[in-house]
Amino acid sequence: MQKENGKNIYFNDEAYHVLNSYLVNQKFDPKNVFILVDNLTYKHCFPIILSHVNFLNKSHVIKIRTGEKEKNIYTCIKICKLLEKLKATRNSLIINVGGGVITDLGGFVSSIFKRGIRFINIPTTLLGMVDASIGYKTGVNLDYIKNEIGTFHIPELLIIDPFFLNTLSRTEIISGMAEMFKHGLIANKDFWIDMNKFKLEMAENKNICNDLIKKSIFIKNKIVTKDPKEKGLRKILNFGHTIGHALESYFMNKKEKILHGMAIASGMIYESWISHKINDLSMIDYEEIESSLSSFYPKKYVLSDLDVEKLFIIMEHDKKNEKNKIQFSLIKRIGECSYNYEVPFSLIKESLLKC
Ligand SMILES: NC(=O)c1ccc[n+]([C@@H]2O[C@H](COP(=O)([O-])OP(=O)(O)OC[C@H]3O[C@@H](n4cnc5c(N)ncnc54)[C@H](O)[C@@H]3O)[C@@H](O)[C@H]2O)c1
Ligand SMILES: [Zn+2]
């Protein structure tokens, strides 16, 4: 199968047909296929995959502990050693079955093991489906700096099956929805409106969201296909993430941990305020964003001046920075975003303490 940017995404039953044919056509020995899972995806998702793809019954399963803490270079080394022990070759295939932690980690290992082997992503969280598995970025954290070590590596196939979401917690669903709201805010106002119309139903009844998931994937995929290496346009996907990532890193090792999506939802509110102040975002749009997101993602922390200083230090390490300046992507109106804004510390501080 020809691997082509953005043309390797398959949904529901068709996806399993394509996966079955791929494994047969590429003449894989099942023992040369390695399935990366975490404790929970092994329990909830792996049996579903086996029921569709019999071929994988004899493949090796590599299981790691669940959670962001595992997304580091030491886990990668452990996986590489295991691959070596299991006699993986340059022709091996890794199939990542899990959320963003597994697809980031497994994608990264695939890109470095023996200078790069093939991989397939089967995302099993909402965030994994609409965001982490789309767009060829792989990577791991360096201590508390998110995704500091990473590569671009294109999966052979992307298998999207929203059925996996039936076992995912409501909190994880709501976390994943933040990226969908973001897709509306940066690129498609109608999608933002749809998300607001269906957000409560989507959080309660995961089955109705197939169509929204597809649309969200198409929005992200269109952007990354135009700018795969993040030279320009792709930066708009970072909206909400400059401050959001800092919050996520800051709270990573505290009692009151916050999920990626929750951090990004707060980040989008702060960065909408900044957009209002320096990018002509109207007060009406700001208030709409603020009221929609803050009611859906109630804030569980209060920031002090000291917290703000520490967050700023984390932002200074952000990979997106250029010439030692923190770079923001800001919206002009709902559905339109641009990138490379330098924002003074005083305004970042104002947003963090005010919003
Ligand atoms: N590469 C990218 O472009 C990109 C984009 C966005 C986010 N990310 C990364 O993604 C990660 C977050 O991903 P995530 O939110 O999917 O987290 P995750 O992978 O930790 O999954 C969340 C939890 O859900 C469990 N789980 C997964 N699927 C399940 C299922 N179907 N049923 C029950 N439980 C299930 C997992 O075991 C885990 O406990 C972060 O590390 C973030 O940096 C990467
Ligand atoms: Zn994100």
CSV table of C-alpha atoms and ligand atoms in Angstrom, one decimal:
chain,number,residue,atom,x,y,z
A,1,MET,CA,0.0,0.0,0.0
A,2,GLN,CA,1.2,3.4,-0.9
A,3,LYS,CA,1.7,5.5,2.2
A,4,GLU,CA,0.5,9.0,1.3
A,5,ASN,CA,0.1,11.9,3.7
A,6,GLY,CA,-3.5,12.1,5.0
A,7,LYS,CA,-4.8,9.4,2.7
A,8,ASN,CA,-4.3,6.5,5.1
A,9,ILE,CA,-7.2,7.1,7.5
A,10,TYR,CA,-9.9,4.5,7.6
A,11,PHE,CA,-13.1,4.3,9.7
A,12,ASN,CA,-15.1,1.6,11.4
A,13,ASP,CA,-15.6,-1.7,9.6
A,14,GLU,CA,-13.8,-0.6,6.4
A,15,ALA,CA,-10.7,0.1,8.6
A,16,TYR,CA,-10.5,-3.5,9.7
A,17,HIS,CA,-10.9,-4.8,6.1
A,18,VAL,CA,-8.1,-2.5,5.1
A,19,LEU,CA,-5.9,-3.6,8.0
A,20,ASN,CA,-6.5,-7.3,7.2
A,21,SER,CA,-5.6,-6.8,3.5
A,22,TYR,CA,-2.6,-4.8,4.4
A,23,LEU,CA,-1.2,-7.5,6.7
A,24,VAL,CA,-1.8,-10.1,4.1
A,25,ASN,CA,-0.5,-8.1,1.1
A,26,GLN,CA,2.7,-7.1,2.9
A,27,LYS,CA,3.3,-10.7,3.7
A,28,PHE,CA,3.9,-10.1,7.4
A,29,ASP,CA,4.8,-13.0,9.6
A,30,PRO,CA,2.5,-12.5,12.6
A,31,LYS,CA,5.5,-13.0,14.9
A,32,ASN,CA,7.1,-10.0,13.2
A,33,VAL,CA,4.2,-7.8,14.3
A,34,PHE,CA,4.4,-6.1,17.7
A,35,ILE,CA,1.3,-4.7,19.4
A,36,LEU,CA,2.0,-1.9,21.9
A,37,VAL,CA,-0.7,-1.5,24.6
A,38,ASP,CA,-1.1,-0.2,28.1
A,39,ASN,CA,-2.8,-2.1,30.9
A,40,LEU,CA,-6.2,-0.6,30.1
A,41,THR,CA,-6.1,-0.9,26.3
A,42,TYR,CA,-4.9,-4.5,26.7
A,43,LYS,CA,-8.0,-5.2,28.7
A,44,HIS,CA,-10.6,-3.1,26.9
A,45,CYS,CA,-9.4,-2.7,23.3
A,46,PHE,CA,-7.1,-5.5,22.3
A,47,PRO,CA,-9.8,-8.2,22.4
A,48,ILE,CA,-12.0,-6.0,20.1
A,49,ILE,CA,-9.1,-5.8,17.6
A,50,LEU,CA,-8.4,-9.5,17.8
A,51,SER,CA,-12.1,-10.2,17.0
A,52,HIS,CA,-11.7,-8.2,13.8
A,53,VAL,CA,-8.1,-9.2,12.9
A,54,ASN,CA,-7.5,-12.8,13.5
A,55,PHE,CA,-4.1,-12.6,12.1
A,56,LEU,CA,-2.8,-10.8,15.2
A,57,ASN,CA,-3.6,-13.7,17.5
A,58,LYS,CA,0.0,-14.9,17.1
A,59,SER,CA,1.7,-11.5,17.3
A,60,HIS,CA,3.7,-10.3,20.2
A,61,VAL,CA,2.1,-8.0,22.7
A,62,ILE,CA,4.2,-5.4,24.5
A,63,LYS,CA,2.4,-4.0,27.5
A,64,ILE,CA,3.4,-1.0,29.5
A,65,ARG,CA,1.8,0.7,32.5
A,66,THR,CA,-0.9,3.2,31.7
A,67,GLY,CA,-0.3,7.0,32.1
A,68,GLU,CA,1.7,10.0,31.0
A,69,LYS,CA,4.6,9.1,33.3
A,70,GLU,CA,5.5,6.2,31.0
A,71,LYS,CA,6.0,8.6,28.1
A,72,ASN,CA,9.7,9.0,28.5
A,73,ILE,CA,13.0,7.9,26.9
A,74,TYR,CA,13.5,5.1,29.5
A,75,THR,CA,10.3,3.4,28.5
A,76,CYS,CA,11.4,3.7,24.9
A,77,ILE,CA,14.7,2.0,25.7
A,78,LYS,CA,12.9,-0.8,27.5
A,79,ILE,CA,10.6,-1.3,24.4
A,80,CYS,CA,13.7,-1.3,22.1
A,81,LYS,CA,15.4,-3.9,24.2
A,82,LEU,CA,12.3,-6.0,24.2
A,83,LEU,CA,12.0,-5.7,20.4
A,84,GLU,CA,15.6,-6.8,20.1
A,85,LYS,CA,15.0,-9.8,22.4
A,86,LEU,CA,11.9,-10.7,20.4
A,87,LYS,CA,14.1,-10.6,17.2
A,88,ALA,CA,12.4,-7.6,15.6
A,89,THR,CA,13.9,-6.7,12.2
A,90,ARG,CA,13.8,-3.7,9.9
A,91,ASN,CA,10.8,-5.3,8.4
A,92,SER,CA,8.8,-5.5,11.6
A,93,LEU,CA,5.6,-3.6,12.2
A,94,ILE,CA,4.5,-1.9,15.4
A,95,ILE,CA,0.7,-1.5,16.0
A,96,ASN,CA,0.0,1.1,18.6
A,97,VAL,CA,-3.3,0.5,20.4
A,98,GLY,CA,-4.0,3.2,22.9
A,99,GLY,CA,-4.4,6.9,23.6
A,100,GLY,CA,-2.0,9.6,22.8
A,101,VAL,CA,0.6,8.3,25.2
A,102,ILE,CA,0.8,5.0,23.3
A,103,THR,CA,0.7,6.5,19.8
A,104,ASP,CA,3.3,9.1,20.7
A,105,LEU,CA,5.6,6.6,22.4
A,106,GLY,CA,5.1,3.8,19.9
A,107,GLY,CA,5.4,6.1,17.0
A,108,PHE,CA,8.7,7.4,18.4
A,109,VAL,CA,10.1,4.0,19.0
A,110,SER,CA,9.1,3.0,15.4
A,111,SER,CA,11.0,6.0,14.1
A,112,ILE,CA,14.3,5.3,15.9
A,113,PHE,CA,14.4,1.5,16.1
A,114,LYS,CA,16.9,0.3,13.5
A,115,ARG,CA,16.6,3.8,12.0
A,116,GLY,CA,12.9,3.5,11.5
A,117,ILE,CA,10.4,0.7,11.0
A,118,ARG,CA,6.7,0.8,9.9
A,119,PHE,CA,3.9,1.4,12.3
A,120,ILE,CA,0.1,1.6,12.5
A,121,ASN,CA,-2.0,3.7,14.9
A,122,ILE,CA,-5.2,2.5,16.4
A,123,PRO,CA,-6.2,5.3,18.7
A,124,THR,CA,-8.6,4.3,21.5
A,125,THR,CA,-9.2,7.6,23.2
A,126,LEU,CA,-11.2,10.5,21.8
A,127,LEU,CA,-8.1,12.7,22.1
A,128,GLY,CA,-6.1,10.1,20.3
A,129,MET,CA,-8.5,9.8,17.5
A,130,VAL,CA,-9.1,13.5,16.7
A,131,ASP,CA,-5.6,14.8,17.6
A,132,ALA,CA,-2.6,12.8,18.8
A,133,SER,CA,-2.7,10.1,16.1
A,134,ILE,CA,-3.2,12.6,13.3
A,135,GLY,CA,-0.3,14.5,11.9
A,136,TYR,CA,2.9,12.4,12.1
A,137,LYS,CA,4.3,13.9,15.3
A,138,THR,CA,5.8,11.3,17.7
A,139,GLY,CA,7.6,11.9,20.9
A,140,VAL,CA,8.3,11.6,24.6
A,141,ASN,CA,8.6,14.0,27.6
A,142,LEU,CA,12.0,15.1,29.0
A,143,ASP,CA,11.3,15.2,32.8
A,144,TYR,CA,8.5,17.7,32.9
A,145,ILE,CA,9.0,19.2,29.5
A,146,LYS,CA,6.3,17.8,27.3
A,147,ASN,CA,7.2,16.2,24.0
A,148,GLU,CA,10.7,17.6,24.1
A,149,ILE,CA,12.2,14.6,22.3
A,150,GLY,CA,10.5,13.6,19.1
A,151,THR,CA,10.3,13.0,15.4
A,152,PHE,CA,8.0,13.1,12.5
A,153,HIS,CA,7.0,9.6,11.3
A,154,ILE,CA,4.1,8.7,9.1
A,155,PRO,CA,2.0,5.7,10.0
A,156,GLU,CA,1.1,3.1,7.4
A,157,LEU,CA,-2.5,3.2,8.4
A,158,LEU,CA,-4.7,5.0,10.9
A,159,ILE,CA,-7.7,2.9,12.1
A,160,ILE,CA,-10.5,4.9,13.6
A,161,ASP,CA,-13.1,3.0,15.5
A,162,PRO,CA,-15.3,5.1,17.9
A,163,PHE,CA,-16.6,1.9,19.4
A,164,PHE,CA,-13.5,1.9,21.7
A,165,LEU,CA,-15.0,5.0,23.4
A,166,ASN,CA,-17.6,2.9,25.1
A,167,THR,CA,-15.2,2.0,27.9
A,168,LEU,CA,-13.5,5.4,28.2
A,169,SER,CA,-14.4,7.5,31.2
A,170,ARG,CA,-16.6,10.6,30.8
A,171,THR,CA,-13.6,12.7,32.0
A,172,GLU,CA,-11.4,11.4,29.2
A,173,ILE,CA,-14.2,12.0,26.6
A,174,ILE,CA,-14.6,15.6,27.8
A,175,SER,CA,-10.8,16.0,27.7
A,176,GLY,CA,-10.7,14.9,24.1
A,177,MET,CA,-13.5,17.2,23.2
A,178,ALA,CA,-11.3,20.2,24.0
A,179,GLU,CA,-9.3,19.5,20.8
A,180,MET,CA,-12.5,19.3,18.8
A,181,PHE,CA,-13.6,22.7,20.2
A,182,LYS,CA,-10.1,24.0,19.2
A,183,HIS,CA,-10.6,22.7,15.6
A,184,GLY,CA,-13.8,24.8,15.4
A,185,LEU,CA,-12.2,27.9,16.9
A,186,ILE,CA,-9.2,27.9,14.6
A,187,ALA,CA,-10.7,26.8,11.3
A,188,ASN,CA,-14.4,26.2,11.1
A,189,LYS,CA,-17.1,28.3,12.9
A,190,ASP,CA,-19.9,25.8,11.8
A,191,PHE,CA,-18.0,23.0,13.6
A,192,TRP,CA,-17.7,25.2,16.7
A,193,ILE,CA,-21.4,25.7,16.6
A,194,ASP,CA,-22.1,22.0,16.1
A,195,MET,CA,-19.8,21.1,19.0
A,196,ASN,CA,-21.7,23.5,21.3
A,197,LYS,CA,-25.0,22.1,20.1
A,198,PHE,CA,-24.1,18.5,20.8
A,199,LYS,CA,-21.5,18.8,23.6
A,200,LEU,CA,-23.8,17.6,26.4
A,201,GLU,CA,-25.1,14.7,24.4
A,202,MET,CA,-21.6,13.8,23.3
A,203,ALA,CA,-20.3,13.7,26.8
A,204,GLU,CA,-23.2,11.5,27.9
A,205,ASN,CA,-23.8,9.3,24.9
A,206,LYS,CA,-20.6,8.6,23.0
A,207,ASN,CA,-22.3,6.8,20.1
A,208,ILE,CA,-23.8,9.9,18.5
A,209,CYS,CA,-20.4,11.5,17.9
A,210,ASN,CA,-19.2,9.5,15.0
A,211,ASP,CA,-19.9,12.3,12.5
A,212,LEU,CA,-18.3,15.0,14.7
A,213,ILE,CA,-15.2,12.8,15.2
A,214,LYS,CA,-14.9,12.4,11.4
A,215,LYS,CA,-15.3,16.2,10.8
A,216,SER,CA,-12.7,17.0,13.5
A,217,ILE,CA,-10.2,14.6,12.0
A,218,PHE,CA,-10.7,16.1,8.6
A,219,ILE,CA,-10.1,19.6,9.9
A,220,LYS,CA,-6.8,18.6,11.5
A,221,ASN,CA,-5.8,16.4,8.6
A,222,LYS,CA,-6.4,19.2,6.1
A,223,ILE,CA,-4.1,21.5,8.1
A,224,VAL,CA,-1.2,19.0,8.6
A,225,THR,CA,-1.4,17.8,5.0
A,226,LYS,CA,-0.7,21.4,3.9
A,227,ASP,CA,2.1,21.9,6.3
A,228,PRO,CA,3.4,18.6,7.7
A,229,LYS,CA,6.6,19.9,9.3
A,230,GLU,CA,5.0,22.9,11.0
A,231,LYS,CA,6.8,25.6,9.0
A,232,GLY,CA,3.8,27.9,9.0
A,233,LEU,CA,0.1,27.1,8.9
A,234,ARG,CA,0.2,24.1,11.1
A,235,LYS,CA,1.2,26.3,14.0
A,236,ILE,CA,-2.5,27.3,14.3
A,237,LEU,CA,-3.1,23.9,15.9
A,238,ASN,CA,-1.1,25.3,18.9
A,239,PHE,CA,-3.8,27.7,19.8
A,240,GLY,CA,-4.5,27.3,23.5
A,241,HIS,CA,-1.3,25.1,23.8
A,242,THR,CA,1.3,27.7,24.8
A,243,ILE,CA,-0.3,28.3,28.1
A,244,GLY,CA,-2.1,25.0,28.1
A,245,HIS,CA,1.1,22.9,27.9
A,246,ALA,CA,2.7,25.0,30.6
A,247,LEU,CA,-0.3,24.3,32.9
A,248,GLU,CA,-0.2,20.6,32.1
A,249,SER,CA,3.5,20.4,32.8
A,250,TYR,CA,3.2,22.5,36.0
A,251,PHE,CA,0.4,20.3,37.4
A,252,MET,CA,1.9,17.0,36.2
A,253,ASN,CA,3.7,16.4,39.5
A,254,LYS,CA,1.2,18.0,41.8
A,255,LYS,CA,-1.7,16.5,43.6
A,256,GLU,CA,-4.2,18.3,41.5
A,257,LYS,CA,-3.1,16.8,38.1
A,258,ILE,CA,-5.0,18.1,35.0
A,259,LEU,CA,-5.7,16.2,31.8
A,260,HIS,CA,-4.3,17.5,28.5
A,261,GLY,CA,-7.7,18.5,27.3
A,262,MET,CA,-8.6,20.3,30.5
A,263,ALA,CA,-5.3,22.3,30.4
A,264,ILE,CA,-5.9,23.1,26.7
A,265,ALA,CA,-9.5,24.3,27.4
A,266,SER,CA,-8.1,26.7,30.0
A,267,GLY,CA,-5.3,27.7,27.7
A,268,MET,CA,-7.8,28.6,25.0
A,269,ILE,CA,-9.7,30.9,27.3
A,270,TYR,CA,-6.4,32.7,28.4
A,271,GLU,CA,-5.2,32.9,24.8
A,272,SER,CA,-8.6,34.1,23.6
A,273,TRP,CA,-8.2,37.0,26.1
A,274,ILE,CA,-4.8,37.7,24.6
A,275,SER,CA,-6.4,37.5,21.2
A,276,HIS,CA,-9.0,40.0,22.2
A,277,LYS,CA,-6.3,42.4,23.5
A,278,ILE,CA,-3.8,42.2,20.6
A,279,ASN,CA,-5.5,40.5,17.7
A,280,ASP,CA,-8.9,42.2,17.3
A,281,LEU,CA,-10.9,39.3,18.6
A,282,SER,CA,-14.2,40.9,19.5
A,283,MET,CA,-15.5,41.0,23.1
A,284,ILE,CA,-18.6,39.2,21.9
A,285,ASP,CA,-16.5,36.3,20.5
A,286,TYR,CA,-14.3,36.3,23.6
A,287,GLU,CA,-17.3,36.1,25.9
A,288,GLU,CA,-18.9,33.3,23.8
A,289,ILE,CA,-15.7,31.2,24.0
A,290,GLU,CA,-15.2,32.0,27.7
A,291,SER,CA,-18.8,31.1,28.7
A,292,SER,CA,-18.9,27.9,26.6
A,293,LEU,CA,-15.5,26.5,27.7
A,294,SER,CA,-15.6,27.6,31.3
A,295,SER,CA,-19.0,26.0,31.9
A,296,PHE,CA,-17.9,22.8,30.3
A,297,TYR,CA,-14.4,22.8,31.8
A,298,PRO,CA,-14.7,24.3,35.3
A,299,LYS,CA,-11.4,25.4,36.6
A,300,LYS,CA,-10.0,23.4,39.6
A,301,TYR,CA,-7.2,25.7,40.6
A,302,VAL,CA,-6.5,29.3,41.5
A,303,LEU,CA,-3.1,30.8,40.4
A,304,SER,CA,-1.0,33.0,42.6
A,305,ASP,CA,1.7,35.4,41.4
A,306,LEU,CA,4.3,32.8,42.2
A,307,ASP,CA,2.5,30.2,40.1
A,308,VAL,CA,2.4,32.6,37.2
A,309,GLU,CA,6.2,33.2,37.4
A,310,LYS,CA,6.8,29.4,37.4
A,311,LEU,CA,4.4,28.9,34.4
A,312,PHE,CA,6.3,31.6,32.6
A,313,ILE,CA,9.6,29.8,33.1
A,314,ILE,CA,8.0,26.6,31.6
A,315,MET,CA,6.7,28.6,28.6
A,316,GLU,CA,10.2,29.8,28.0
A,317,HIS,CA,11.2,26.2,27.2
A,318,ASP,CA,8.4,25.8,24.8
A,319,LYS,CA,9.6,24.2,21.5
A,320,LYS,CA,7.6,26.7,19.5
A,321,ASN,CA,9.7,29.6,20.7
A,322,GLU,CA,11.8,31.4,18.2
A,323,LYS,CA,14.7,33.8,18.9
A,324,ASN,CA,14.1,33.3,22.6
A,325,LYS,CA,10.6,34.7,22.3
A,326,ILE,CA,7.5,32.8,23.4
A,327,GLN,CA,5.3,32.3,20.3
A,328,PHE,CA,1.5,32.3,20.3
A,329,SER,CA,-1.1,31.3,17.8
A,330,LEU,CA,-4.1,33.7,18.2
A,331,ILE,CA,-7.6,33.8,16.8
A,332,LYS,CA,-9.0,36.9,15.1
A,333,ARG,CA,-12.6,35.6,15.1
A,334,ILE,CA,-14.2,32.2,15.8
A,335,GLY,CA,-13.0,30.0,12.9
A,336,GLU,CA,-9.9,32.0,12.0
A,337,CYS,CA,-6.4,31.8,13.5
A,338,SER,CA,-2.9,33.0,12.7
A,339,TYR,CA,0.5,32.4,14.2
A,340,ASN,CA,3.8,33.8,15.3
A,341,TYR,CA,2.7,36.4,17.8
A,342,GLU,CA,5.1,37.6,20.5
A,343,VAL,CA,3.1,38.4,23.6
A,344,PRO,CA,4.6,40.5,26.4
A,345,PHE,CA,4.8,38.8,29.8
A,346,SER,CA,2.6,41.5,31.3
A,347,LEU,CA,-0.3,40.4,29.0
A,348,ILE,CA,0.3,36.7,29.7
A,349,LYS,CA,0.2,37.5,33.4
A,350,GLU,CA,-3.0,39.6,33.0
A,351,SER,CA,-4.8,36.7,31.2
A,352,LEU,CA,-3.7,34.1,33.8
A,353,LEU,CA,-4.8,36.2,36.7
A,354,LYS,CA,-8.0,37.7,35.2
A,355,CYS,CA,-9.6,34.8,33.3
B,1,LIG,N1,1.4,13.7,18.7
B,1,LIG,C1,0.5,14.7,18.7
B,1,LIG,O1,0.3,15.4,17.8
B,1,LIG,C2,-0.3,14.9,20.0
B,1,LIG,C3,-1.4,15.7,20.0
B,1,LIG,C4,-2.1,15.8,21.1
B,1,LIG,C5,-1.8,15.1,22.3
B,1,LIG,N2,-0.7,14.3,22.3
B,1,LIG,C6,-0.3,13.6,23.5
B,1,LIG,O2,-1.3,12.6,23.8
B,1,LIG,C7,-1.2,12.3,25.2
B,1,LIG,C8,-2.6,12.3,25.8
B,1,LIG,O3,-3.4,11.3,25.2
B,1,LIG,P1,-4.7,10.7,25.9
B,1,LIG,O4,-5.5,11.7,26.5
B,1,LIG,O5,-5.2,9.8,24.9
B,1,LIG,O6,-4.0,9.9,27.1
B,1,LIG,P2,-3.6,8.4,27.4
B,1,LIG,O7,-3.0,7.7,26.3
B,1,LIG,O8,-2.9,8.4,28.7
B,1,LIG,O9,-5.1,7.7,27.7
B,1,LIG,C9,-5.9,8.1,28.7
B,1,LIG,C10,-6.3,7.0,29.6
B,1,LIG,O10,-7.3,6.2,29.0
B,1,LIG,C11,-6.9,4.8,29.0
B,1,LIG,N3,-7.6,4.3,27.8
B,1,LIG,C12,-7.2,4.4,26.5
B,1,LIG,N4,-8.1,3.9,25.7
B,1,LIG,C13,-9.1,3.4,26.5
B,1,LIG,C14,-10.4,2.8,26.2
B,1,LIG,N5,-10.8,2.7,25.0
B,1,LIG,N6,-11.1,2.4,27.3
B,1,LIG,C15,-10.7,2.6,28.5
B,1,LIG,N7,-9.5,3.2,28.9
B,1,LIG,C16,-8.8,3.6,27.8
B,1,LIG,C17,-5.4,4.8,29.0
B,1,LIG,O11,-4.9,3.6,29.5
B,1,LIG,C18,-5.2,6.0,29.9
B,1,LIG,O12,-5.3,5.6,31.3
B,1,LIG,C19,-0.3,13.4,25.8
B,1,LIG,O13,0.9,12.8,26.1
B,1,LIG,C20,-0.2,14.4,24.7
B,1,LIG,O14,1.1,15.1,24.7
B,1,LIG,C21,0.0,14.2,21.1
B,2,ZN,ZN,-3.4,19.1,22.3
